[in-house]
Short mmCIF file of C-alpha atoms in Angstrom, two decimals:
data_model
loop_
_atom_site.label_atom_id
_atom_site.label_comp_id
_atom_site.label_asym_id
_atom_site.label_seq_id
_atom_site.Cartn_x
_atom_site.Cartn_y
_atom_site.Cartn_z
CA UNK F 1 62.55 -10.51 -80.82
CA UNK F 2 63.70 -9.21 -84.31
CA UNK F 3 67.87 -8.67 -84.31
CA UNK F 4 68.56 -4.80 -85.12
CA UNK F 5 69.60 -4.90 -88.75
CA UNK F 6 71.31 -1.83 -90.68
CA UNK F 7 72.31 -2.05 -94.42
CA UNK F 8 73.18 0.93 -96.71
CA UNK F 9 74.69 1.82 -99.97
CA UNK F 10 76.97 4.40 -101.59
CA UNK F 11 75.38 4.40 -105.33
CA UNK F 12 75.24 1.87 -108.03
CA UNK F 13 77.83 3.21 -111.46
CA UNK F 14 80.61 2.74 -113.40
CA UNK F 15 82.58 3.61 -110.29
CA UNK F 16 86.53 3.93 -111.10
CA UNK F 17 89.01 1.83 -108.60
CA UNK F 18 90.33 5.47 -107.94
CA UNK F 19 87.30 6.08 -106.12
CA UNK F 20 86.65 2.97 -104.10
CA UNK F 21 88.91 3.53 -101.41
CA UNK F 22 87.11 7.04 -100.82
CA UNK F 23 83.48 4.79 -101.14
CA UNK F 24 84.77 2.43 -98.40
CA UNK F 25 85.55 4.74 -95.94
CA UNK F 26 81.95 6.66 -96.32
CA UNK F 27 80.61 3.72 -95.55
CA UNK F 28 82.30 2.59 -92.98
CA UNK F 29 81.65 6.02 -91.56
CA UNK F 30 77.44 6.21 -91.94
CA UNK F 31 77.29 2.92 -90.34
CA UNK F 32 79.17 3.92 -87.42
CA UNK F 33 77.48 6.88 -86.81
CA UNK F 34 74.57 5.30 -87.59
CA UNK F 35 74.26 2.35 -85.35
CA UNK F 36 74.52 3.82 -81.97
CA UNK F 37 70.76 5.11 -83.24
CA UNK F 38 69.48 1.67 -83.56
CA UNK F 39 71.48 -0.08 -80.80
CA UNK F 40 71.90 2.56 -78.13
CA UNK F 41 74.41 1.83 -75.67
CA UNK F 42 72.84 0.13 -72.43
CA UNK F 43 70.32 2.58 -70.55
CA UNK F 44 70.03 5.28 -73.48
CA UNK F 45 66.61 4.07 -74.04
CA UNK F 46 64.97 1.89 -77.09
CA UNK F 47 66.43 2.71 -80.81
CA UNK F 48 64.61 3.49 -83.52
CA UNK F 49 65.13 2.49 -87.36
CA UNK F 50 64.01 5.48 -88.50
CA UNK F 51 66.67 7.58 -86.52
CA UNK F 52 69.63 5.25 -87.26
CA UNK F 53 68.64 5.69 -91.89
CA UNK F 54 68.39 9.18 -91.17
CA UNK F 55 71.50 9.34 -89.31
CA UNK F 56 73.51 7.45 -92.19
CA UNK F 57 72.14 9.33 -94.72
CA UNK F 58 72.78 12.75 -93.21
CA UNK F 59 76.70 11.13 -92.82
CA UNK F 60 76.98 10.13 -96.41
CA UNK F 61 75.11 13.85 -97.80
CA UNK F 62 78.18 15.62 -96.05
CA UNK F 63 80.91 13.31 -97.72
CA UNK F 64 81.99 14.39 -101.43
CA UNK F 65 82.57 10.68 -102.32
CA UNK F 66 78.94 10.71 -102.62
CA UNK F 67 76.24 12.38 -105.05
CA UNK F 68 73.65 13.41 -101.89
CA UNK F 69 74.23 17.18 -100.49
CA UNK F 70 77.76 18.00 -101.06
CA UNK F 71 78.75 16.56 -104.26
CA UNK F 72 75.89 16.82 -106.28
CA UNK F 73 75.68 16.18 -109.68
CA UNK F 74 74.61 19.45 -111.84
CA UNK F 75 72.01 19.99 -113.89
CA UNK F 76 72.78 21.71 -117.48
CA UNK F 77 72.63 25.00 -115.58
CA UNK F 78 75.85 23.90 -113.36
CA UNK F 79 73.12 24.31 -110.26
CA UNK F 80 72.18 21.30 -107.96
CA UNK F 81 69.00 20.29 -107.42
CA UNK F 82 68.45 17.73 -104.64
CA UNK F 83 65.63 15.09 -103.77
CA UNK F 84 65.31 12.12 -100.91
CA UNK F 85 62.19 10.64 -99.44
CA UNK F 86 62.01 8.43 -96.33
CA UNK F 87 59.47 5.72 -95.26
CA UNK F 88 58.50 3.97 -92.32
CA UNK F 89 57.02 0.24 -92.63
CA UNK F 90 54.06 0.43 -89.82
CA UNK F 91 51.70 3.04 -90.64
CA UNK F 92 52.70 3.55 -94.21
CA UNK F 93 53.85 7.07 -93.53
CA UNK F 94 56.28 9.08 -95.55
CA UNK F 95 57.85 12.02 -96.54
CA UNK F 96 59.39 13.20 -99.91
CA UNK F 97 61.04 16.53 -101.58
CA UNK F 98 62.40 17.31 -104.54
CA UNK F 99 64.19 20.01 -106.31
CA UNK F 100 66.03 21.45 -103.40
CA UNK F 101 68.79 24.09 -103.51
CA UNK F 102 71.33 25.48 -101.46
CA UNK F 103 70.57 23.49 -98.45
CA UNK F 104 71.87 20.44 -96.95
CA UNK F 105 70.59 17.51 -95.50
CA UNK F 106 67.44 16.91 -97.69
CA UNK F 107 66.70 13.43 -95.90
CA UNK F 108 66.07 15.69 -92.95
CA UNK F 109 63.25 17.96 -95.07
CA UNK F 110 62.24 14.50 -96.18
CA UNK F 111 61.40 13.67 -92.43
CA UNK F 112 60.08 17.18 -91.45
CA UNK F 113 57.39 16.47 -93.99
CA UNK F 114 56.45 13.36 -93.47
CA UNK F 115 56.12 14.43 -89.17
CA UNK F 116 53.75 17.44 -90.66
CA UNK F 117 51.17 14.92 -91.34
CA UNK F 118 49.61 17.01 -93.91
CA UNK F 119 51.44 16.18 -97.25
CA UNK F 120 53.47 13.19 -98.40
CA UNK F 121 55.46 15.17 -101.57
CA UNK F 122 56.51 18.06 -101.95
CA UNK F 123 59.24 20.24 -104.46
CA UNK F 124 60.65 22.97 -105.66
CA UNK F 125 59.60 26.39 -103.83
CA UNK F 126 57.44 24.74 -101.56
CA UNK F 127 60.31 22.18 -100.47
CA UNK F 128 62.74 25.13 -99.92
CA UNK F 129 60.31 26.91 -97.68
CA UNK F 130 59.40 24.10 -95.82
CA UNK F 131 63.42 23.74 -95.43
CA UNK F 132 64.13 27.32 -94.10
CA UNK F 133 60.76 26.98 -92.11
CA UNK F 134 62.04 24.07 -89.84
CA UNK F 135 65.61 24.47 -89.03
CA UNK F 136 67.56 24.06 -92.32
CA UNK F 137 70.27 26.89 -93.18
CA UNK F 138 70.41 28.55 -96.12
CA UNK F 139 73.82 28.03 -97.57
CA UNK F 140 75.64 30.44 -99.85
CA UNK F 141 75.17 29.98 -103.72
CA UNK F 142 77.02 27.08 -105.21
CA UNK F 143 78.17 26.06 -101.57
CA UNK F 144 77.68 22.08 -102.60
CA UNK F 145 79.54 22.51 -105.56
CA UNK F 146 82.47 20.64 -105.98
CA UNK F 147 85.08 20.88 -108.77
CA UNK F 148 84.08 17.11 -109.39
CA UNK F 149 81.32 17.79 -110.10
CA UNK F 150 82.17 20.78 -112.44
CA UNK F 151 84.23 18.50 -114.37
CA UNK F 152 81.97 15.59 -114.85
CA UNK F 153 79.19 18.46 -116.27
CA UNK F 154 82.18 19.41 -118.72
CA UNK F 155 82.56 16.11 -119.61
CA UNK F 156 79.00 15.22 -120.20
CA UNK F 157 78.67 18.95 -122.97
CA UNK F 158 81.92 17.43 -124.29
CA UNK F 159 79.97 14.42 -125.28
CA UNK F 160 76.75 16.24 -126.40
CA UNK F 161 78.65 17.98 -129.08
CA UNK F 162 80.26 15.19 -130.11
CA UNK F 163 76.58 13.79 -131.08
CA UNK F 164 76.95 10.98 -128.63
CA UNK F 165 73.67 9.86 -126.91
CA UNK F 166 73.47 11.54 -123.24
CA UNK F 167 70.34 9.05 -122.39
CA UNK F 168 72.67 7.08 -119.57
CA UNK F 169 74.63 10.16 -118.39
CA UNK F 170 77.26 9.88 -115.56
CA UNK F 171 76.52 9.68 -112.39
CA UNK F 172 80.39 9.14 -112.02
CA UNK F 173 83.56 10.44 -112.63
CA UNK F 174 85.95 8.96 -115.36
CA UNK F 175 88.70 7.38 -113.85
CA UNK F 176 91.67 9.49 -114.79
CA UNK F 177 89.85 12.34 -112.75
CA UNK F 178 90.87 11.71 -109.22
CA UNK F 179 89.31 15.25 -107.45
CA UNK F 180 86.14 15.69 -105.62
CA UNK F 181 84.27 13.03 -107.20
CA UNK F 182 80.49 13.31 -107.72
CA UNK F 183 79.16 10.07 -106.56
CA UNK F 184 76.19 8.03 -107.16
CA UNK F 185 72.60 8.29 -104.52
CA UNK F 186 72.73 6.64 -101.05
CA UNK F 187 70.19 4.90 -99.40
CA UNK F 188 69.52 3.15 -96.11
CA UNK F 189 67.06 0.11 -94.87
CA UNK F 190 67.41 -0.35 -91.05
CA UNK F 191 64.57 -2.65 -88.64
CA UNK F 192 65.20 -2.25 -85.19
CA UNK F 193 64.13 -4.30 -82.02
CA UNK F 194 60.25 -3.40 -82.67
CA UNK F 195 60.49 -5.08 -85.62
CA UNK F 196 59.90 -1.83 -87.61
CA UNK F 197 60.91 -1.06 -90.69
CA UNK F 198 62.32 2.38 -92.16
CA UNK F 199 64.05 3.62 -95.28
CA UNK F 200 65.41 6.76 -96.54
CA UNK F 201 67.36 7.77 -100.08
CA UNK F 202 68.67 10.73 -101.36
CA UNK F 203 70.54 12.24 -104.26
CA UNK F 204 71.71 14.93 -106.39
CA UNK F 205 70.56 13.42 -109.71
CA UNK F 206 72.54 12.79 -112.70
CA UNK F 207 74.98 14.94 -114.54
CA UNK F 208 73.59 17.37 -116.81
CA UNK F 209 69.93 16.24 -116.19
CA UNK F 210 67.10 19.83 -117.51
CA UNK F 211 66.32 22.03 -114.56
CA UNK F 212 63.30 20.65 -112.76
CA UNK F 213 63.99 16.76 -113.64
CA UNK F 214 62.78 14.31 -111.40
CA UNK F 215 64.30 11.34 -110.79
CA UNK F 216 63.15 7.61 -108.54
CA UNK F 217 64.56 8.83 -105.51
CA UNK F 218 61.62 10.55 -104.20
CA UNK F 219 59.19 8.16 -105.80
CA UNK F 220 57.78 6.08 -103.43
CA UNK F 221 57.69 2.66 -104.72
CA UNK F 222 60.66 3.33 -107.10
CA UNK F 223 63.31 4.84 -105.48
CA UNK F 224 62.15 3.67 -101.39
CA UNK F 225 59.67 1.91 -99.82
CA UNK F 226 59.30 -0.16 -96.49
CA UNK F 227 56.69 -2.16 -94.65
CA UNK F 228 56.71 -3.98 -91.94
CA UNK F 229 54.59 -6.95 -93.62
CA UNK F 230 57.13 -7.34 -96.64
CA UNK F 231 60.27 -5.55 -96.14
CA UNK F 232 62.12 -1.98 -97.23
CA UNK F 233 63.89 -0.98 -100.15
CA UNK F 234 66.45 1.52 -101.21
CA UNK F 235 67.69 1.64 -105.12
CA UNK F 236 70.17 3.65 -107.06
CA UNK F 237 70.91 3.33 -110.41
CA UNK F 238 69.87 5.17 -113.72
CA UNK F 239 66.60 6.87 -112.11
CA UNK F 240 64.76 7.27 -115.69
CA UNK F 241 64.78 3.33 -115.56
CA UNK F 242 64.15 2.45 -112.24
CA UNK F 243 61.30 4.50 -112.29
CA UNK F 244 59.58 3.21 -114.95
CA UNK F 245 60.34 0.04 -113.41
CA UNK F 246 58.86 1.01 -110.09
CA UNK F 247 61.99 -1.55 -109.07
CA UNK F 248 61.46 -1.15 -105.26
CA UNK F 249 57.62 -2.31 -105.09
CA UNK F 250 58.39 -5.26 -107.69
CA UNK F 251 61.37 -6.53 -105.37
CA UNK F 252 58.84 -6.32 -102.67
CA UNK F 253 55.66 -8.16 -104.72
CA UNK F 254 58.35 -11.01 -105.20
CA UNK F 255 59.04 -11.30 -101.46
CA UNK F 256 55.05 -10.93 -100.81
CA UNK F 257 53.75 -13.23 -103.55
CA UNK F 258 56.88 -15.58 -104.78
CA UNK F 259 57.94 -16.15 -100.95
CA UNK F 260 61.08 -15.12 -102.08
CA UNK F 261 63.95 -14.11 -99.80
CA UNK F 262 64.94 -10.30 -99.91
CA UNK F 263 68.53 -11.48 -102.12
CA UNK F 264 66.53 -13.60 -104.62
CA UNK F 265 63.76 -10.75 -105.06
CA UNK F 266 66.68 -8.45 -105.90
CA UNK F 267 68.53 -10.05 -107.82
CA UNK F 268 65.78 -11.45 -109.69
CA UNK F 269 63.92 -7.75 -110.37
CA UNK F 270 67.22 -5.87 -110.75
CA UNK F 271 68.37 -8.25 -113.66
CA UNK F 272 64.31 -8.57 -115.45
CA UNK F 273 64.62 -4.65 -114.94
CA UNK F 274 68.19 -4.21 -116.90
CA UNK F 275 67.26 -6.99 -119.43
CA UNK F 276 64.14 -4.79 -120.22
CA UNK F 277 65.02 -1.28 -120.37
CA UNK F 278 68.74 -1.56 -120.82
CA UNK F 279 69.66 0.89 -118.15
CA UNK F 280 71.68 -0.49 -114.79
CA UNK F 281 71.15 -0.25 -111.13
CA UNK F 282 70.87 -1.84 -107.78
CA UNK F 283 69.08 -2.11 -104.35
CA UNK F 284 69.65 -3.38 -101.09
CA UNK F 285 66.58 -4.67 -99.17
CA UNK F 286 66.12 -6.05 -95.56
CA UNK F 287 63.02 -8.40 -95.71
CA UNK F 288 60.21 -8.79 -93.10
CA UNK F 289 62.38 -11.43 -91.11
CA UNK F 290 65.46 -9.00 -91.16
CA UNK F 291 67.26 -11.38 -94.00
CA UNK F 292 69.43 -9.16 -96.10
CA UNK F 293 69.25 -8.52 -99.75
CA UNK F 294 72.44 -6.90 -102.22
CA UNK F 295 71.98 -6.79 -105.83
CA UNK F 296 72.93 -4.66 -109.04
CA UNK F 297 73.88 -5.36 -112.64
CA UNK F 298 76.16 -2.17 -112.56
CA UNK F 299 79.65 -2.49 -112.88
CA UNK F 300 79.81 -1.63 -108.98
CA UNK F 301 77.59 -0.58 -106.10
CA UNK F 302 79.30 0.93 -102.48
CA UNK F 303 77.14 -1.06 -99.96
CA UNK F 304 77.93 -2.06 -96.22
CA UNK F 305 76.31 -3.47 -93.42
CA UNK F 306 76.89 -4.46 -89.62
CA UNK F 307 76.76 -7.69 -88.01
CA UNK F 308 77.79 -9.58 -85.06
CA UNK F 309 79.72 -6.77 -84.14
CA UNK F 310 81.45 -6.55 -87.48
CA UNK F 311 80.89 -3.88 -90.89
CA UNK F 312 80.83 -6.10 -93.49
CA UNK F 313 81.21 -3.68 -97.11
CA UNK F 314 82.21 -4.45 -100.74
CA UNK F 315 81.50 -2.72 -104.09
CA UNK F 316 81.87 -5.15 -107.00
CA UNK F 317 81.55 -9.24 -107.06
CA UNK F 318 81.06 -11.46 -104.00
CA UNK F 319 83.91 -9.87 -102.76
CA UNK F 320 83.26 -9.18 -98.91
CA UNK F 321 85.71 -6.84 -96.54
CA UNK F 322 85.09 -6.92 -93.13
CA UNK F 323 86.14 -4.99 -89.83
CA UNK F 324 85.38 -5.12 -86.15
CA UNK F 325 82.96 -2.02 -85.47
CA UNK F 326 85.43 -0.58 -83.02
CA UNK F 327 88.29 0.60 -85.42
CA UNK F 328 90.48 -2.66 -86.89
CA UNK F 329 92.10 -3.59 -89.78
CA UNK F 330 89.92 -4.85 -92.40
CA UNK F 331 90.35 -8.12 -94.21
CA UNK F 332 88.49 -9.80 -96.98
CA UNK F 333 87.48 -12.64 -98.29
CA UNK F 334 85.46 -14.18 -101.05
#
């Protein structure tokens, strides 16, 4: 029988130390109120990977520290425009939106689509109403605005007029700005006692992206994918290059046709990727066999997973913190 297996990330960036202590505890946070979806207590019936990533993802688009729901990054027109798409690894089905406003929880419209059976992608108008149609609130303007976020947009026209090339803008905060930070996309890869395999990302873009840009996230194949026969993927990174990449099938075609394990296939694609189009990024991957997989040539990435009983999270090196799953103090060790 397949061990439950639950692995997420925070976003892949230049991420200031300011910010890592506000990284750690989102993470530490999604997983808890994650797990208890894939590993119910005793006689609360069978979990289900596909709960337990949209449960961590909802946690981490409600935390600031993070660029999914609140927090966003903003497009040129100071506005946020969300995306996420989640996958499940046995019948191939999925759901993805794009261009969202003034809602939260997009992974959640993500899933509402892909349980209408009709449509796979969706965006823009169509997303919204599909939103409003099943449950989501319509928030007041600007609502997921933070002053972050603001600031980082301010930043980013600072360096347009100072003729510097906006091709890698931020997706974080410089490090002398310590207030509501915009953060990076989150993702999460979870297989549960079935042996089934989901994923789910979501964002809020990068800073000072046109109105109507797309990024990886929703892309299936870029930004997520999972099946059962070779594993699921979540990335987060630079989206223009990950896309053009398609970084989450070519981890998976190395676990399919190298034999690969799920941290050799990342690392492997996430470095060819980098060393061919420049721009950075990571993914985290749990393979067919539930082996784990963290990579990214970024300066850090916020990841975290649980084992034994334990969180295990870091965000740059092979540095490795740990803490009991009940509340503890964490230690760490390399």
């Amino acid at each position: 029988m397949p061990r439950p297996v639950l692995l997420i990330h925070g976003g892949a960036g230049d991420i200031p130390h300011s910010r890592i202590a506000g990284k750690f505890k989102g993470i530490k946070e999604a997983l808890r109120c994650a797990w208890g979806s894939l590993v119910p207590a005793s006689g609360e019936g069978q979990g289900s990977a596909l709960d337990a990533v949209e449960a961590a993802v909802r946690s981490m688009e409600l935390d600031e520290n993070f660029n999914a729901g609140y927090g966003s990054c903003l497009n040129t027109d100071g506005q946020v425009e969300m995306e996420a798409s989640l996958m499940e690894g046995r019948d191939l089905r999925a759901g993805c939106v794009t261009l969202l406003r003034d809602v939260m929880h997009p992974i959640t419209v993500a899933r509402r689509l892909m349980e209408k059976r009709r449509h796979t992608f969706i965006g823009g108008e169509a997303a919204q109403e599909l939103a409003l149609a099943t449950g989501s609130e319509r928030l007041p303007a600007n609502a997921l605005v933070t002053e972050g976020a603001r600031y980082t947009l301010q930043q980013f026209q600072e360096q347009l007029a100072q003729g510097k090339d906006p091709f890698f803008a931020r997706t974080e905060l410089a490090a002398e700005q310590r207030t509501d930070p915009s953060g990076e996309t989150v993702g999460a890869v979870a297989m549960d006692l079935d042996g089934q395999i989901a994923v789910a990302t979501s964002t809020g873009g990068i800073t000072g992206k046109w109105p109507g840009r797309i990024g990886d996230t929703p892309i299936l194949g870029s930004g997520t994918y999972a099946d059962n026969a070779r594993g699921g993927v979540s990335t987060t990174g630079h989206g223009e290059t990950i896309m053009r990449y398609n970084l989450a099938q070519r981890i998976l075609a190395a676990i399919e046709h190298k034999g690969m394990s799920a941290q050799a296939a990342a690392d492997q694609e996430c470095r060819a990727m980098t060393q061919r189009l420049g721009g950075t990024g990571g993914a985290i991957v749990v393979g067919p066999a539930g082996d784990l997989g963290i990579s990214f040539t970024s300066q850090r990435m916020a990841w975290g997973y649980i084992q034994d009983e334990t969180i295990f999270y870091g965000i740059e090196g092979q540095a490795v913190h740990q803490e009991p799953l009940a509340l503890g103090t964490s230690t760490v060790h390399i």
